[in-house]
Every structure is written in structure tokens, then in C-alpha cells.
CSV table of C-alpha atoms and ligand atoms in Angstrom, one decimal:
chain,number,residue,atom,x,y,z
A,39,UNK,CA,29.7,9.4,53.1
A,40,UNK,CA,27.0,11.9,52.4
A,41,UNK,CA,28.2,14.4,49.7
A,42,UNK,CA,27.4,17.2,52.0
A,43,UNK,CA,30.3,16.0,54.3
A,44,UNK,CA,32.9,16.0,51.8
A,45,UNK,CA,35.5,18.6,52.1
A,46,UNK,CA,36.0,22.0,49.9
A,47,UNK,CA,39.4,22.2,48.2
A,48,UNK,CA,41.2,25.5,47.9
A,49,UNK,CA,44.8,26.3,46.8
A,50,UNK,CA,47.0,29.1,46.0
A,51,UNK,CA,50.8,29.5,44.9
A,52,UNK,CA,51.4,29.8,48.6
A,53,UNK,CA,50.0,31.4,51.6
A,54,UNK,CA,48.2,34.1,49.9
A,55,UNK,CA,44.8,32.1,49.5
A,56,UNK,CA,44.7,32.0,53.2
A,57,UNK,CA,42.9,35.6,52.9
A,58,UNK,CA,40.1,33.4,50.8
A,59,UNK,CA,40.3,30.6,53.2
A,60,UNK,CA,39.8,33.1,56.2
A,61,UNK,CA,36.8,34.6,54.5
A,62,UNK,CA,35.3,31.1,53.9
A,63,UNK,CA,35.8,29.8,57.2
A,64,UNK,CA,34.0,32.8,58.4
A,65,UNK,CA,31.0,31.9,56.3
A,66,UNK,CA,31.0,28.1,56.7
A,67,UNK,CA,31.9,27.1,60.0
A,68,UNK,CA,31.0,23.6,59.7
A,69,UNK,CA,32.8,22.9,56.4
A,70,UNK,CA,35.6,20.9,56.2
A,71,UNK,CA,38.2,22.6,54.1
A,72,UNK,CA,41.4,21.2,52.4
A,73,UNK,CA,44.0,24.0,51.8
A,74,UNK,CA,47.1,23.3,49.3
A,75,UNK,CA,49.9,26.1,49.2
A,76,UNK,CA,52.1,25.4,46.4
A,77,UNK,CA,55.2,26.9,48.1
A,78,UNK,CA,57.6,24.9,45.9
A,79,UNK,CA,56.6,27.1,42.8
A,80,UNK,CA,55.5,30.5,44.3
A,81,UNK,CA,55.2,33.2,42.7
A,82,UNK,CA,53.0,32.2,40.1
A,83,UNK,CA,52.9,35.9,39.1
A,84,UNK,CA,55.9,35.9,37.0
A,85,UNK,CA,55.5,32.3,35.3
A,86,UNK,CA,54.0,31.3,32.0
A,87,UNK,CA,50.7,30.0,31.5
A,88,UNK,CA,51.8,26.6,30.6
A,89,UNK,CA,53.8,26.1,33.9
A,90,UNK,CA,50.9,27.6,35.9
A,91,UNK,CA,48.3,25.5,34.2
A,92,UNK,CA,50.6,22.3,34.8
A,93,UNK,CA,50.9,23.3,38.6
A,94,UNK,CA,47.1,23.8,38.8
A,95,UNK,CA,46.1,20.6,37.3
A,96,UNK,CA,48.4,18.7,39.5
A,97,UNK,CA,47.1,20.2,42.7
A,98,UNK,CA,43.5,19.9,41.7
A,99,UNK,CA,44.0,16.2,41.0
A,100,UNK,CA,45.7,15.8,44.5
A,101,UNK,CA,42.6,17.6,46.0
A,102,UNK,CA,40.0,15.6,44.0
A,103,UNK,CA,41.9,12.4,45.1
A,104,UNK,CA,41.4,13.5,48.6
A,105,UNK,CA,37.6,13.4,48.1
A,106,UNK,CA,36.7,17.1,47.6
A,107,UNK,CA,33.5,18.1,46.3
A,108,UNK,CA,34.1,21.7,45.1
A,109,UNK,CA,37.3,23.5,44.1
A,110,UNK,CA,38.2,27.2,44.8
A,111,UNK,CA,41.1,28.6,42.7
A,112,UNK,CA,42.1,31.2,45.5
A,113,UNK,CA,44.9,32.4,43.5
A,114,UNK,CA,44.4,35.0,40.8
A,115,UNK,CA,47.1,34.3,38.7
A,116,UNK,CA,46.3,30.6,38.6
A,117,UNK,CA,42.3,31.7,38.0
A,118,UNK,CA,43.6,34.2,35.2
A,119,UNK,CA,45.7,31.6,33.4
A,120,UNK,CA,44.3,28.1,34.2
A,121,UNK,CA,40.5,28.1,35.0
A,122,UNK,CA,39.4,27.3,31.6
A,123,UNK,CA,41.5,24.1,31.3
A,124,UNK,CA,40.6,23.2,35.1
A,125,UNK,CA,37.0,23.4,34.0
A,126,UNK,CA,37.3,21.6,31.0
A,127,UNK,CA,39.5,18.7,32.4
A,128,UNK,CA,38.2,18.2,36.0
A,129,UNK,CA,35.1,16.4,37.1
A,130,UNK,CA,33.9,18.9,40.0
A,131,UNK,CA,32.8,22.3,40.2
A,132,UNK,CA,35.6,25.0,40.0
A,133,UNK,CA,35.4,28.6,41.2
A,134,UNK,CA,38.1,31.2,40.6
A,135,UNK,CA,38.6,34.6,42.3
A,136,UNK,CA,38.2,36.8,39.2
A,137,UNK,CA,34.3,36.8,38.3
A,138,UNK,CA,33.2,37.1,42.0
A,139,UNK,CA,35.7,40.3,42.2
A,140,UNK,CA,34.7,41.8,39.0
A,141,UNK,CA,30.8,41.3,39.8
A,142,UNK,CA,31.0,43.3,42.9
A,143,UNK,CA,33.1,46.1,41.3
A,144,UNK,CA,30.5,46.3,38.3
A,145,UNK,CA,28.0,46.8,41.0
A,146,UNK,CA,30.1,49.5,42.9
A,147,UNK,CA,31.1,51.7,40.0
A,148,UNK,CA,29.5,55.1,39.5
A,149,UNK,CA,31.5,56.8,37.0
A,150,UNK,CA,32.3,53.4,34.9
A,151,UNK,CA,36.0,53.8,35.3
A,152,UNK,CA,37.6,50.8,37.0
A,153,UNK,CA,41.1,49.6,37.6
A,154,UNK,CA,42.7,46.2,38.6
A,155,UNK,CA,45.9,45.8,40.4
A,156,UNK,CA,47.4,42.4,40.0
A,157,UNK,CA,50.6,40.2,39.1
A,158,UNK,CA,52.3,40.7,36.1
A,159,UNK,CA,51.1,37.3,34.7
A,160,UNK,CA,47.5,38.2,35.7
A,161,UNK,CA,47.9,41.6,34.0
A,162,UNK,CA,49.6,40.2,30.8
A,163,UNK,CA,46.6,37.6,30.4
A,164,UNK,CA,43.9,40.6,30.6
A,165,UNK,CA,41.6,38.1,32.2
A,166,UNK,CA,40.0,40.9,34.1
A,167,UNK,CA,39.7,43.1,31.5
A,168,UNK,CA,37.7,40.3,29.4
A,169,UNK,CA,35.5,39.7,32.2
A,170,UNK,CA,34.5,43.4,32.8
A,171,UNK,CA,33.8,43.8,29.1
A,172,UNK,CA,31.6,40.8,29.1
A,173,UNK,CA,29.8,42.3,31.9
A,174,UNK,CA,29.4,45.6,30.7
A,175,UNK,CA,31.1,46.8,27.4
A,176,UNK,CA,30.6,50.4,28.4
A,177,UNK,CA,32.9,50.2,31.3
A,178,UNK,CA,36.5,51.3,30.8
A,179,UNK,CA,39.0,49.5,32.8
A,180,UNK,CA,43.0,49.6,33.2
A,181,UNK,CA,45.3,46.8,34.7
A,182,UNK,CA,48.6,47.5,36.6
A,183,UNK,CA,50.8,45.0,37.6
A,184,UNK,CA,52.4,45.6,40.9
A,185,UNK,CA,54.9,43.2,41.5
A,186,UNK,CA,56.6,44.5,44.7
A,187,UNK,CA,53.6,44.3,46.6
A,188,UNK,CA,53.9,40.4,47.1
A,189,UNK,CA,57.2,40.4,48.9
A,190,UNK,CA,56.6,43.5,50.9
A,191,UNK,CA,53.5,42.0,52.3
A,192,UNK,CA,55.1,38.7,53.2
A,193,UNK,CA,57.7,40.8,54.7
A,194,UNK,CA,55.0,42.1,57.0
A,195,UNK,CA,55.4,45.8,55.8
A,196,UNK,CA,51.8,46.4,55.4
A,197,UNK,CA,51.9,50.1,56.7
A,198,UNK,CA,55.8,50.6,56.2
A,199,UNK,CA,56.8,54.2,54.6
A,200,UNK,CA,58.5,52.0,51.7
A,201,UNK,CA,55.3,50.5,50.9
A,202,UNK,CA,53.6,53.9,50.6
A,203,UNK,CA,56.3,55.1,48.2
A,204,UNK,CA,55.8,51.8,45.9
A,205,UNK,CA,52.0,52.0,46.2
A,206,UNK,CA,52.2,55.9,45.2
A,207,UNK,CA,54.4,55.1,42.1
A,208,UNK,CA,52.4,52.0,41.0
A,209,UNK,CA,48.9,53.8,41.3
A,210,UNK,CA,49.7,56.8,39.5
A,211,UNK,CA,48.1,55.6,36.2
A,212,UNK,CA,45.1,54.2,38.2
A,213,UNK,CA,44.5,57.9,39.7
A,214,UNK,CA,45.3,59.4,36.3
A,215,UNK,CA,42.2,57.1,34.8
A,216,UNK,CA,39.8,58.7,37.3
A,217,UNK,CA,39.2,55.4,39.0
A,218,UNK,CA,36.3,55.2,41.3
A,219,UNK,CA,36.6,51.2,42.1
A,220,UNK,CA,39.7,49.6,42.5
A,221,UNK,CA,40.0,45.7,42.3
A,222,UNK,CA,42.6,44.1,44.3
A,223,UNK,CA,43.5,41.3,42.0
A,224,UNK,CA,45.7,39.6,43.9
A,225,UNK,CA,45.4,37.3,47.2
A,226,UNK,CA,48.0,39.6,49.1
A,227,UNK,CA,46.6,43.0,48.5
A,228,UNK,CA,43.9,43.1,51.0
A,229,UNK,CA,46.6,43.3,53.7
A,230,UNK,CA,47.7,46.5,51.8
A,231,UNK,CA,44.1,48.0,52.1
A,232,UNK,CA,44.7,51.0,54.4
A,233,UNK,CA,48.0,52.0,52.6
A,234,UNK,CA,46.1,51.6,49.1
A,235,UNK,CA,43.1,53.7,50.5
A,236,UNK,CA,45.5,56.7,51.5
A,237,UNK,CA,46.8,56.7,48.1
A,238,UNK,CA,43.5,56.4,46.2
A,239,UNK,CA,41.7,58.6,48.8
A,240,UNK,CA,38.5,58.0,50.8
A,241,UNK,CA,36.0,58.0,47.8
A,242,UNK,CA,37.4,55.1,45.7
A,243,UNK,CA,36.0,51.9,46.5
A,244,UNK,CA,38.4,48.8,47.0
A,245,UNK,CA,37.1,45.6,46.0
A,246,UNK,CA,38.5,42.5,47.8
A,247,UNK,CA,38.2,39.3,45.6
A,248,UNK,CA,38.7,37.2,48.6
A,249,UNK,CA,35.5,38.4,50.5
A,250,UNK,CA,33.4,38.3,47.2
A,251,UNK,CA,34.7,34.5,46.1
A,252,UNK,CA,33.7,33.3,49.9
A,253,UNK,CA,30.3,35.0,49.3
A,254,UNK,CA,29.8,33.1,46.0
A,255,UNK,CA,31.1,29.7,47.0
A,256,UNK,CA,28.9,29.7,50.0
A,257,UNK,CA,25.9,30.8,48.1
A,258,UNK,CA,26.8,28.1,45.7
A,259,UNK,CA,27.1,25.2,48.1
A,260,UNK,CA,24.0,26.3,50.1
A,261,UNK,CA,21.8,26.4,46.7
A,262,UNK,CA,23.1,22.8,45.8
A,263,UNK,CA,22.4,21.4,49.3
A,264,UNK,CA,26.1,20.8,49.9
A,265,UNK,CA,26.6,22.3,53.3
A,266,UNK,CA,26.8,20.1,56.5
A,267,UNK,CA,23.9,20.9,58.9
A,268,UNK,CA,26.1,20.2,61.9
A,269,UNK,CA,29.4,19.9,63.4
A,270,UNK,CA,32.4,22.0,63.4
A,271,UNK,CA,34.6,22.2,60.2
A,272,UNK,CA,38.3,20.8,60.1
A,273,UNK,CA,40.8,22.5,58.0
A,274,UNK,CA,43.8,20.7,56.8
A,275,UNK,CA,46.9,22.2,55.4
A,276,UNK,CA,49.2,21.1,52.6
A,277,UNK,CA,52.1,22.9,51.2
A,278,UNK,CA,54.6,21.6,48.6
A,279,UNK,CA,57.7,22.8,50.3
A,280,UNK,CA,59.2,24.8,53.1
A,281,UNK,CA,56.9,23.9,56.4
A,282,UNK,CA,58.6,26.4,58.6
A,283,UNK,CA,58.3,29.3,56.2
A,284,UNK,CA,54.8,28.4,55.4
A,285,UNK,CA,53.5,28.0,59.1
A,286,UNK,CA,55.2,31.3,59.9
A,287,UNK,CA,53.5,33.2,57.1
A,288,UNK,CA,50.3,31.6,57.8
A,289,UNK,CA,50.4,33.0,61.3
A,290,UNK,CA,50.7,36.4,60.1
A,291,UNK,CA,48.2,36.1,57.4
A,292,UNK,CA,45.7,34.1,59.5
A,293,UNK,CA,46.3,36.2,62.5
A,294,UNK,CA,46.6,33.1,64.7
A,295,UNK,CA,48.8,29.8,64.6
A,296,UNK,CA,48.0,26.7,62.6
A,297,UNK,CA,49.2,23.7,64.0
A,298,UNK,CA,50.3,21.3,61.5
A,299,UNK,CA,51.0,21.6,57.7
A,300,UNK,CA,51.8,18.1,55.5
A,301,UNK,CA,54.3,18.6,52.8
A,302,UNK,CA,53.4,17.0,49.5
A,303,UNK,CA,55.0,17.4,46.1
A,304,UNK,CA,52.5,17.1,43.3
A,305,UNK,CA,54.6,17.1,40.1
B,474,DGL,N1,48.6,34.2,44.7
B,474,DGL,C1,49.4,35.1,43.6
B,474,DGL,C2,47.9,35.9,43.2
B,474,DGL,O1,46.8,36.1,43.4
B,474,DGL,C3,50.4,36.0,44.1
B,474,DGL,C4,51.5,35.4,44.5
B,474,DGL,C5,52.3,34.7,43.3
B,474,DGL,O2,52.6,35.5,42.4
B,474,DGL,O3,52.3,33.5,43.3
B,474,DGL,O4,48.2,36.2,41.9
């Protein structure tokens, strides 16, 4: 088979990475995509680096076994904790969500005061802060964990008053920092964009890593001549547990039903 026809692999701890899938599908209508949601181990945001790296390696090997030419780590926590190991260990190109999000934020900021909101594990790793400093050591960034956001989003409470209260509490240090650019460093947070924008005010730029990652992946594939030039791309879904919940949440996240999910345990 021509290399350009091989699928792109994309994975997340669960359904959150569907935000990246959606953005990627909009840009690459002809590409075949395999999506894996590790619903047996979600959430990654409260787990150790060792555990997340082990899961990420097992899923990557499964996807590579299915012939993927390119791997997208759609999960911020897995990108923060496991990306160097995946790059060292696997024989395919791997893109995570952190660098594309940071690149867009660094371009957007005027005051040089950035903030990142993410899971506890992503914040504890300081992967975002490192990447921001690498891009420009003069930028000042704070990182804040918002662990209640993931269950609120999965509950569908995107604009519920409770979510507004939680957001005001979590974003207090972010506002005090004088932030002009806020990175949504978790797959679920784009759904809270209106609520977060209300708290931060209209002048603060919110950066959606899903959109930025899709942009990066499509431009890299295009530059390497790895995009099919005809046909309609298929998407195949895998999850490691709970097909009913996966399908119900996928419908919520994608805004349309998906027909089928195949259950695969990978550890
Ligand atoms: N996908 C995770 C992330 O982007 C959020 C959910 C989890 O904790 O697994 O960090």
C-alpha cells in the first residue's frame, strides 16, 4: 500500500481526544484515522508518570501494529509525561499537543504573561512551563490544575452555574497573574471556552491546543507528501472499556453519533 494511504493514529485517555480528532478530520477529509480512547484507565490526570507512560506505549504499539504512519498524542497528560519515551522508543513520527499550543500562545501574547490550565499531572510535570521558557525565556507563565473540569465537561455542564463558580475559583491566580493568553491545556477544556472567557474577560486570548495540533499535523503530513490525494477518509474507533459510555460521550463531544467502537484491552 502507498504510504500516503496508511492511517494516522490518535489516542487519548478517553473521549477528550475527540476534540483533536474533530479538528483533524475538518482539515484532512481524505485521511484514514484510527482513534483509541483508553477508557479502562481514564483519568490519566491523577496518575503517575510510570503508569501513563506504560499505557501510552501499549496503545502506540497497538496502533503501529494496525499500520499507522504517524501518531498523535491527543492527551495533554500523556504528552506531558510520556512523549520523550514514545519518541525514543517508537519507529514512527509522534506529535503531542503541548508544543503546538505553546507556539500559538507565544505568538499571541503581548504582555508576556501566560497561564496554562491543565490536569494535576500535567501541571506537576511543568512540561508547559518548560516549553514556554524554551521558546522565549523572558515569558512569565503560571500553571494551574483544574481537576473538576473534566467531570463537569463529561456531565455536559458546559455552561451550568456550578461550572461558572468552579471556574471563578480556579482562575483566581490566573487573573491575578495579569494573564493575557490562557492555554487550555487539557482535551476537555475547549467545551468550557464560553464559561472561561466570561471569567477572564473579552481581552484574554484562549488557546485551544486541539486546533493548533490539527494544524501542525496536517502541515507536517502535507510537507512529507503523506496525504492521500483522493477518496473519503474513514475513522475507526477503539476503546479499552465501556463501549456504551464511550459512544454516549462521543456523541456529546463530536455533536453527532458514531456507529461503532471496538473494545481492545492493550495491557
Ligand atoms: N485527556 C486528559 C488530558 O488532556 C484529560 C482527562 C484525563 O485526566 O485523563 O490531560
